[in-house]
mmCIF file of C-alpha atoms in Angstrom:
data_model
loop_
_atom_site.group_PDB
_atom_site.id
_atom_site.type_symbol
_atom_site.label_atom_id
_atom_site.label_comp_id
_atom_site.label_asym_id
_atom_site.label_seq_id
_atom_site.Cartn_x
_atom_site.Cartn_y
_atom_site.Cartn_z
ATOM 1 C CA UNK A 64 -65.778 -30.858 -7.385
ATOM 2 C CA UNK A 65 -65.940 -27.353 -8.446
ATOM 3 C CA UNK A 66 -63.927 -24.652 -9.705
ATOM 4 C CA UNK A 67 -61.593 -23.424 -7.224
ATOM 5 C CA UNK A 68 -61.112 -20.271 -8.332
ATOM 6 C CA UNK A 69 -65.265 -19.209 -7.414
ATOM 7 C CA UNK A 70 -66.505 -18.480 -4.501
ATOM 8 C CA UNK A 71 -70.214 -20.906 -3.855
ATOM 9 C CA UNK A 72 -71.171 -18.675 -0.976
ATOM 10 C CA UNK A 73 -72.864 -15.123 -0.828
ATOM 11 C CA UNK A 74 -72.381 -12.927 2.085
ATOM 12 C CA UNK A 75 -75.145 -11.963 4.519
ATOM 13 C CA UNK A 76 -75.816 -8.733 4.369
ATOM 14 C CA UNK A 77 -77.283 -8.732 7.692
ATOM 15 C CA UNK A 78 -74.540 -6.158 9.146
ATOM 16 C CA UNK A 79 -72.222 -3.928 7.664
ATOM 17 C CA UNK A 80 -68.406 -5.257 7.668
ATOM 18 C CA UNK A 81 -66.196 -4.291 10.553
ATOM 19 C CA UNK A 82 -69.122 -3.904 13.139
ATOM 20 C CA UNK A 83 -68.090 -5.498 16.213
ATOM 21 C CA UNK A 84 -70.137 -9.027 16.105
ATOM 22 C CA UNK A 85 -69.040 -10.086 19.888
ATOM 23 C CA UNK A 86 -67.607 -8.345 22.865
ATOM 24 C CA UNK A 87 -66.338 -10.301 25.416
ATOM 25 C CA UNK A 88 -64.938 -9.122 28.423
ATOM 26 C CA UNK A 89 -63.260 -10.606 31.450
ATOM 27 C CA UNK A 90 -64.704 -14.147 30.642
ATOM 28 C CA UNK A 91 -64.067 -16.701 32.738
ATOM 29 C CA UNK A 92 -65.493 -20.914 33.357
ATOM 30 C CA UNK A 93 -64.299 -23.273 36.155
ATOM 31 C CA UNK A 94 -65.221 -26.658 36.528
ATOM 32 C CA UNK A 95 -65.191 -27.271 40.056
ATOM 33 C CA UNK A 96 -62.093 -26.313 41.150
ATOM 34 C CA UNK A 97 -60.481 -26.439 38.050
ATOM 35 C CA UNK A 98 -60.056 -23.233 36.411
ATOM 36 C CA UNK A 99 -60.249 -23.550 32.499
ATOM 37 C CA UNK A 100 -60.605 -19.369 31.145
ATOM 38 C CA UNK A 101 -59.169 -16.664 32.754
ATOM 39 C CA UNK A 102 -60.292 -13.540 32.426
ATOM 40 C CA UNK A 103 -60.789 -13.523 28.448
ATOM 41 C CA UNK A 104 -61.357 -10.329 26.809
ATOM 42 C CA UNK A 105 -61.254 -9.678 23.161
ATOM 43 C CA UNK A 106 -63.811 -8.551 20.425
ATOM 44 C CA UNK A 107 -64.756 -10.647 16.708
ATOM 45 C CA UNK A 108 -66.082 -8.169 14.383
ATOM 46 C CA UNK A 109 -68.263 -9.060 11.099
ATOM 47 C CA UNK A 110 -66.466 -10.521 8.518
ATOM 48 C CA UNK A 111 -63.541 -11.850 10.399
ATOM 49 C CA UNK A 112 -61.767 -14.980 10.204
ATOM 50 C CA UNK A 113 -60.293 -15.463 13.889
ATOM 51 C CA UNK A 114 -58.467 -18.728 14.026
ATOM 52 C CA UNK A 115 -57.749 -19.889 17.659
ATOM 53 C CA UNK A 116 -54.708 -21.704 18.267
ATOM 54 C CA UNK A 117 -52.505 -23.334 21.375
ATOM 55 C CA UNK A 118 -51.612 -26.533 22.858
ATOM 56 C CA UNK A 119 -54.017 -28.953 24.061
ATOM 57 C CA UNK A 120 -55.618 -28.567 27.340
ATOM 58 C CA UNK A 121 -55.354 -24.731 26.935
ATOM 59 C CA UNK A 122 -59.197 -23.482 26.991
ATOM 60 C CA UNK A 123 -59.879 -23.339 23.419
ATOM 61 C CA UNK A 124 -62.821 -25.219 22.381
ATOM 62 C CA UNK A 125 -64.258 -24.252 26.203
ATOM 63 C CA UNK A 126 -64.117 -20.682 24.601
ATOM 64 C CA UNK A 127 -65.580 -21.708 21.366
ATOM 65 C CA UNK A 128 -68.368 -23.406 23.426
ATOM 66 C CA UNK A 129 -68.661 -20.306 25.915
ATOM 67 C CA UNK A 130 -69.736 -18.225 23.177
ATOM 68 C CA UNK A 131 -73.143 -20.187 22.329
ATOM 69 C CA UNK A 132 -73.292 -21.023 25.619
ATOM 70 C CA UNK A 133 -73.409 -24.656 25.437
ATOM 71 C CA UNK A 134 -70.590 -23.986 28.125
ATOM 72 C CA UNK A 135 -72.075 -21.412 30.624
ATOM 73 C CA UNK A 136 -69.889 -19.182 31.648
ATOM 74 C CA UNK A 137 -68.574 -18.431 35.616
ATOM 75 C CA UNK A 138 -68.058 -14.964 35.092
ATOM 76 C CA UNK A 139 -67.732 -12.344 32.714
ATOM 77 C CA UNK A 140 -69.847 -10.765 29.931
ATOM 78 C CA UNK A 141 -70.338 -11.853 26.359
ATOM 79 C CA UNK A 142 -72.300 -9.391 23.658
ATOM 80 C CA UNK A 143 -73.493 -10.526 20.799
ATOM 81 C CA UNK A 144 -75.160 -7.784 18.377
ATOM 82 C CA UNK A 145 -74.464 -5.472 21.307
ATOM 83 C CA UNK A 146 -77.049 -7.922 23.522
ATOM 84 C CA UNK A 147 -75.669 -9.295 27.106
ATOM 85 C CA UNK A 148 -76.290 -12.866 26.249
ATOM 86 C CA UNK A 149 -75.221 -13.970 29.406
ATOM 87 C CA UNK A 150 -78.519 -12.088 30.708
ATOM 88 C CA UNK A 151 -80.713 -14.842 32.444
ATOM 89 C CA UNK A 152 -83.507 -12.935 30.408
ATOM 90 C CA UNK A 153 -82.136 -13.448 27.365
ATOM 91 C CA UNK A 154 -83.366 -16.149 25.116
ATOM 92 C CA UNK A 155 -80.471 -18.336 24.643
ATOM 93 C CA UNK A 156 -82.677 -20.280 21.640
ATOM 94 C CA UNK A 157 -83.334 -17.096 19.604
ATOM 95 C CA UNK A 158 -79.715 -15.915 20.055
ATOM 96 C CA UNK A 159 -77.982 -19.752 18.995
ATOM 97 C CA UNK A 160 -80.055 -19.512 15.301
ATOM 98 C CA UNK A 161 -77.591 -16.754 14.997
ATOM 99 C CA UNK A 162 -74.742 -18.898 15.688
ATOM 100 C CA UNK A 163 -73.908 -21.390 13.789
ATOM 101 C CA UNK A 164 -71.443 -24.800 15.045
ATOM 102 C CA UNK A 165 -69.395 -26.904 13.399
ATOM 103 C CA UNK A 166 -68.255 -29.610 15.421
ATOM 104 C CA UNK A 167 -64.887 -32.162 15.376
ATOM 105 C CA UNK A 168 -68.022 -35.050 15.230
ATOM 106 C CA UNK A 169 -69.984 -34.252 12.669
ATOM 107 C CA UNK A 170 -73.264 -34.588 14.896
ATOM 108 C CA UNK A 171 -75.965 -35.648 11.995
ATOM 109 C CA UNK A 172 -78.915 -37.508 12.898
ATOM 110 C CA UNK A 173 -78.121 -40.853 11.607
ATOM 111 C CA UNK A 174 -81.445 -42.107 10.728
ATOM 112 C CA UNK A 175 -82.392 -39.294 8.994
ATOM 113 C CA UNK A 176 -81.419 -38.680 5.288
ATOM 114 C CA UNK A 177 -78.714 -35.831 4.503
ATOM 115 C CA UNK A 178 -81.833 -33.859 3.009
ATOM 116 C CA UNK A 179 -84.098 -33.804 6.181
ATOM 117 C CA UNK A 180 -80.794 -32.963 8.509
ATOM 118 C CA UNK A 181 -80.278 -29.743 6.891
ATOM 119 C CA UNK A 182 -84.129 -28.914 6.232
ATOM 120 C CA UNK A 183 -84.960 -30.085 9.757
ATOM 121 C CA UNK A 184 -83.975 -26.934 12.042
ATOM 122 C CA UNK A 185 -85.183 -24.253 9.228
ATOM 123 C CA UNK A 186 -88.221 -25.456 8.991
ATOM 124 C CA UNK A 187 -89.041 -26.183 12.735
ATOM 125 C CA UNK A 188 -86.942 -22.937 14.136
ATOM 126 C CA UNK A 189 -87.322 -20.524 10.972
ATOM 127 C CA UNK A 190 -90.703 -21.594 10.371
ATOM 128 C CA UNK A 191 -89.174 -21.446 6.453
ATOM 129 C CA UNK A 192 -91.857 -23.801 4.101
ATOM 130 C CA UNK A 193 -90.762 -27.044 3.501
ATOM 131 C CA UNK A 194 -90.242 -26.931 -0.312
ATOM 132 C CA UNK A 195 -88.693 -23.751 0.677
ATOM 133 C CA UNK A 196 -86.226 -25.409 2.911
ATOM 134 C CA UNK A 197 -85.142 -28.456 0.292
ATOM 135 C CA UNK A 198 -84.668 -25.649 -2.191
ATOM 136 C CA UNK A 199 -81.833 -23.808 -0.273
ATOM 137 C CA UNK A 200 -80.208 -27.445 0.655
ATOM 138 C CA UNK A 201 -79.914 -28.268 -2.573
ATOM 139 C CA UNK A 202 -78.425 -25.457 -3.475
ATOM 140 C CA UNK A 203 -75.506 -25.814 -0.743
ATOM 141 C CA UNK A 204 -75.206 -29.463 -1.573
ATOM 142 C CA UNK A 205 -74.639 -28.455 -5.026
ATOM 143 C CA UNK A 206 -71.878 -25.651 -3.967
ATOM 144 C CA UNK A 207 -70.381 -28.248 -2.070
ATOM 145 C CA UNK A 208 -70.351 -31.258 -4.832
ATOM 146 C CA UNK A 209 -72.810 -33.391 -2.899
ATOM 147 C CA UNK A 210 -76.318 -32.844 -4.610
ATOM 148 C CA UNK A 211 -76.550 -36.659 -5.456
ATOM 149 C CA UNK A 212 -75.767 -37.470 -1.669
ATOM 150 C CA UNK A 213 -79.505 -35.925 -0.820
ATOM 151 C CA UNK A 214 -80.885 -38.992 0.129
ATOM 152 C CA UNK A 215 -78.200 -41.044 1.486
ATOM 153 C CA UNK A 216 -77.871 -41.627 5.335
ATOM 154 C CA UNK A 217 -74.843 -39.983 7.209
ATOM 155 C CA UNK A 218 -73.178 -44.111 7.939
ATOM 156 C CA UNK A 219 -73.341 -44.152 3.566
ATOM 157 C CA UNK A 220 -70.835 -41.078 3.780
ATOM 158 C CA UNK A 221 -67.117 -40.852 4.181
ATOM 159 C CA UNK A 222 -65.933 -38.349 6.832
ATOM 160 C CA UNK A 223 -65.352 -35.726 4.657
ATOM 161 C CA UNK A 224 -68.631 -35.812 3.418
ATOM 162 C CA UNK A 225 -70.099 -35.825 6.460
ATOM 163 C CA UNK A 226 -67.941 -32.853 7.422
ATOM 164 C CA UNK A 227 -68.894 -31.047 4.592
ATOM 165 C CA UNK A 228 -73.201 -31.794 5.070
ATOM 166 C CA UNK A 229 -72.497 -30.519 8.805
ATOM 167 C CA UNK A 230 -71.037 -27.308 7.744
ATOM 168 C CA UNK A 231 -73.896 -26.210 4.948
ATOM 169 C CA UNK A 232 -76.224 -28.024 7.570
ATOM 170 C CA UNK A 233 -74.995 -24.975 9.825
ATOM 171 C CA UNK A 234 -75.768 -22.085 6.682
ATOM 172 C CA UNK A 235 -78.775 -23.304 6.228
ATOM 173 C CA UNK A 236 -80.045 -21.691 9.505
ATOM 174 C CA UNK A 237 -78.980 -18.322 7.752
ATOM 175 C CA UNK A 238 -76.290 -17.847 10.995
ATOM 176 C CA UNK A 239 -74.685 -14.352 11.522
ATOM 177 C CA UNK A 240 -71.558 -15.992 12.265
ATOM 178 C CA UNK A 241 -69.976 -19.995 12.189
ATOM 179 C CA UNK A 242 -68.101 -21.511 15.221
ATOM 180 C CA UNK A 243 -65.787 -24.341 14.400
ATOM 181 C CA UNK A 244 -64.508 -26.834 17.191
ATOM 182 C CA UNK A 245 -61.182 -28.508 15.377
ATOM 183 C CA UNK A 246 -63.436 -29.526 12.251
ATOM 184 C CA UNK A 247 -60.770 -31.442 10.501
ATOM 185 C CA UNK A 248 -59.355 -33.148 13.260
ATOM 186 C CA UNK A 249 -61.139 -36.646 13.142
ATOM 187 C CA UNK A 250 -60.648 -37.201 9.622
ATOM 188 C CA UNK A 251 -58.461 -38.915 7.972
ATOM 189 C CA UNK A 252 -55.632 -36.803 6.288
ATOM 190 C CA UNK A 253 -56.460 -37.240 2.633
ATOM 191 C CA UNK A 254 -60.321 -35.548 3.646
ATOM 192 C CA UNK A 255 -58.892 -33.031 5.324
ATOM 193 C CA UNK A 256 -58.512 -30.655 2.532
ATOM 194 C CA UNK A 257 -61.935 -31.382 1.287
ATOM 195 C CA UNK A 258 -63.262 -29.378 4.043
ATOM 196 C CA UNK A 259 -60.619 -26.779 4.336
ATOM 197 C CA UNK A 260 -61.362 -25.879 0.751
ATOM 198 C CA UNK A 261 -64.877 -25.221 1.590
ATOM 199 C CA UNK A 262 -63.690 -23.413 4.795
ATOM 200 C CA UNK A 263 -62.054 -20.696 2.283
ATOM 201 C CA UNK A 264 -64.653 -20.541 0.173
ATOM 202 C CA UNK A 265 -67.088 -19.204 3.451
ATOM 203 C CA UNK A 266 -64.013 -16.881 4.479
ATOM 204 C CA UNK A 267 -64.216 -15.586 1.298
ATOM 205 C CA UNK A 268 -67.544 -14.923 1.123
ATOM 206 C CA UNK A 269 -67.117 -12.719 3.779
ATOM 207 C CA UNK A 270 -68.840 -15.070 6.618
ATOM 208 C CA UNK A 271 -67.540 -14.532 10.280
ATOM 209 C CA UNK A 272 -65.526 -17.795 11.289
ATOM 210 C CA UNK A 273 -64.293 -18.406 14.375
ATOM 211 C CA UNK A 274 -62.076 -21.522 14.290
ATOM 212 C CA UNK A 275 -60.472 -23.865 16.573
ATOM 213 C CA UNK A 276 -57.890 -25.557 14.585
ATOM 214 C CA UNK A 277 -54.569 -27.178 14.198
ATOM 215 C CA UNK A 278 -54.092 -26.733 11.015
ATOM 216 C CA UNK A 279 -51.579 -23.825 10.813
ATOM 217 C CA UNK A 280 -51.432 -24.005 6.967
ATOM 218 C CA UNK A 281 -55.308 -22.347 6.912
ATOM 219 C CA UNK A 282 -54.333 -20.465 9.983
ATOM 220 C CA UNK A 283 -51.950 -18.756 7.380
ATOM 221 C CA UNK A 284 -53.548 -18.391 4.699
ATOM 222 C CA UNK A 285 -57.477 -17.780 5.539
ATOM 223 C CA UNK A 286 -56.973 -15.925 9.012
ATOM 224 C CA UNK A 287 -57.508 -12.242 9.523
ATOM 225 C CA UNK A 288 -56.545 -12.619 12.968
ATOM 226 C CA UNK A 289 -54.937 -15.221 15.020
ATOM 227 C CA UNK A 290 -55.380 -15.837 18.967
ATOM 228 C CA UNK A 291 -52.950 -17.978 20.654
ATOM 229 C CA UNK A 292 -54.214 -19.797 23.978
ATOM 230 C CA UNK A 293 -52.275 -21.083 26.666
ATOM 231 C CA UNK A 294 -53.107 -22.266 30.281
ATOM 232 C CA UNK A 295 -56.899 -20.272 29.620
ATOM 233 C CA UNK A 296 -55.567 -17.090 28.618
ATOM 234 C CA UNK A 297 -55.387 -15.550 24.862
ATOM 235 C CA UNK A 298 -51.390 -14.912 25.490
ATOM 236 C CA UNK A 299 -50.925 -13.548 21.960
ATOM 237 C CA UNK A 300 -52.834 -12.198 19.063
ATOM 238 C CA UNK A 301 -52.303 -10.575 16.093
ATOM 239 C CA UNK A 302 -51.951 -11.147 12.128
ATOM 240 C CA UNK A 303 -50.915 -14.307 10.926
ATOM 241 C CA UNK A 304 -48.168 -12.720 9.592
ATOM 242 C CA UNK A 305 -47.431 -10.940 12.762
ATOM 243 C CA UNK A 306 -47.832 -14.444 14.744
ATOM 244 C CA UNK A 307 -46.196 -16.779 12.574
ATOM 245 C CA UNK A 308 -43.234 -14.766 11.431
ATOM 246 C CA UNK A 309 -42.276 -12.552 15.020
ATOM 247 C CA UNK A 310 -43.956 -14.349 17.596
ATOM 248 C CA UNK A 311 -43.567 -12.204 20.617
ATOM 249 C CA UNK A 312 -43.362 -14.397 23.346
ATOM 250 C CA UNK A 313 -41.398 -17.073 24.588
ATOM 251 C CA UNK A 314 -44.621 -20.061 25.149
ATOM 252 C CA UNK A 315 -45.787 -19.081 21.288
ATOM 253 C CA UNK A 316 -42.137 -19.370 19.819
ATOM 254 C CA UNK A 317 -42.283 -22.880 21.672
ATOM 255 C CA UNK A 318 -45.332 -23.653 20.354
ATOM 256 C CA UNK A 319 -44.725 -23.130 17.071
ATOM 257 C CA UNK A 320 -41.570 -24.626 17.040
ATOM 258 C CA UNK A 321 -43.235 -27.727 17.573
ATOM 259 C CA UNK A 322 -46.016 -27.668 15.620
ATOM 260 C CA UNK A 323 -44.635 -25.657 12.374
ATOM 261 C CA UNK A 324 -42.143 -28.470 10.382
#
């Protein structure tokens, strides 16, 4: 596909490395009566890779969604950029070009070709020119070793492919940072490390990544930081290092127990 030893993405120079990128504090979301986040508070600073981990059930991907707000939150504050995004007078569409989302389903438009799902939002949102907007998909599509996929339809794709057109299909909005719901976790095992390899190549680049995932093997290896989630609380973070090799307490060492083999 490519060789593994480059890197195919360029960092955004947008902000300077290590600024804090969110803030949240005390964040919280119940549905109904059931109570999913509890009092969350951490910060994700530019450049980070912060892989969240923890069993199912635990409030993960309801964080992940909490900080685009296609999950609104109960209480609590999120800043993005330093901007209270949870502010009513905020506008949420402005703030989500920012934010880019990779979900476990793909989500393509199937009747459209690959081309015109990743040209679509820049040139409607952006307002980039069209021939503008083919240009830079190409070029991902190329970094990714799918250029001759342009105009094929997302059913003509295996899941790794598809995986891998929804994640430049995110860059191509230009994003400040890329959320990642368990992106590996509906293929099938042999595609798996299709994606994670492009995964590392973004990390690399020095793109902020937050990422939902059960694969503790990128986790490792890619992660500056590591949040474990339990019940709807981040019960430990640290290194990967720190996390993997002297878990602290007794509900991580469980965890991975079970999950590392």
């Amino acid at each position: 596909m490519k060789d593994k030893n480059t890197t195919v993405f360029k960092s955004s120079d947008h902000m300077q490395e290590g600024d804090v990128l969110f803030q949240i504090q005390g964040l919280c979301k119940s549905f109904g009566k059931l109570s999913v986040l509890k009092n969350i508070s951490t910060e994700i600073r530019k450049g980070e890779v912060v892989v969240i981990i923890g069993p199912s059930g635990s409030g993960k991907s309801t964080f992940l969604r909490s900080l685009n707000l296609l999950e609104e939150p109960t209480k609590g504050v999120i800043l993005f950029e330093g901007r209270d995004i949870t502010d009513r007078r905020e506008d949420v569409n402005l703030y989500r070009q920012k934010i880019g989302m990779v979900f476990q389903h793909f989500n393509l438009f199937p009747h459209m070709t690959i081309l015109k799902n990743m040209t679509l939002a820049p040139v409607k949102l952006l307002k980039m020119p069209e021939e503008e907007a083919k240009k830079m998909a190409m070029d991902y599509l190329k970094r990714v070793g799918l250029e001759e996929k342009a105009d094929a339809y997302p059913n003509q794709l295996s899941g790794g492919q598809k995986q891998r057109i929804a994640i430049v299909r995110a860059l191509c909005m230009q994003p400040d940072v890329l959320l990642f719901d368990e992106p590996t976790s509906a293929l099938d095992p042999e595609m798996v490390g299709e994606v994670l390899e492009v995964m590392k190549d973004l990390a690399k680049s020095g793109m902020t990544m937050l990422v939902v995932t059960h694969e503790m093997g990128f986790a490792k290896e890619v992660g500056s930081r590591v949040l474990f989630m339990d019940d709807g609380r981040i019960v430990e973070e640290n290194t990967p290092q720190e996390i993997f090799s002297n878990p602290q307490c007794d509900r991580l060492k469980d965890f991975l127990s079970k999950v590392l083999i």
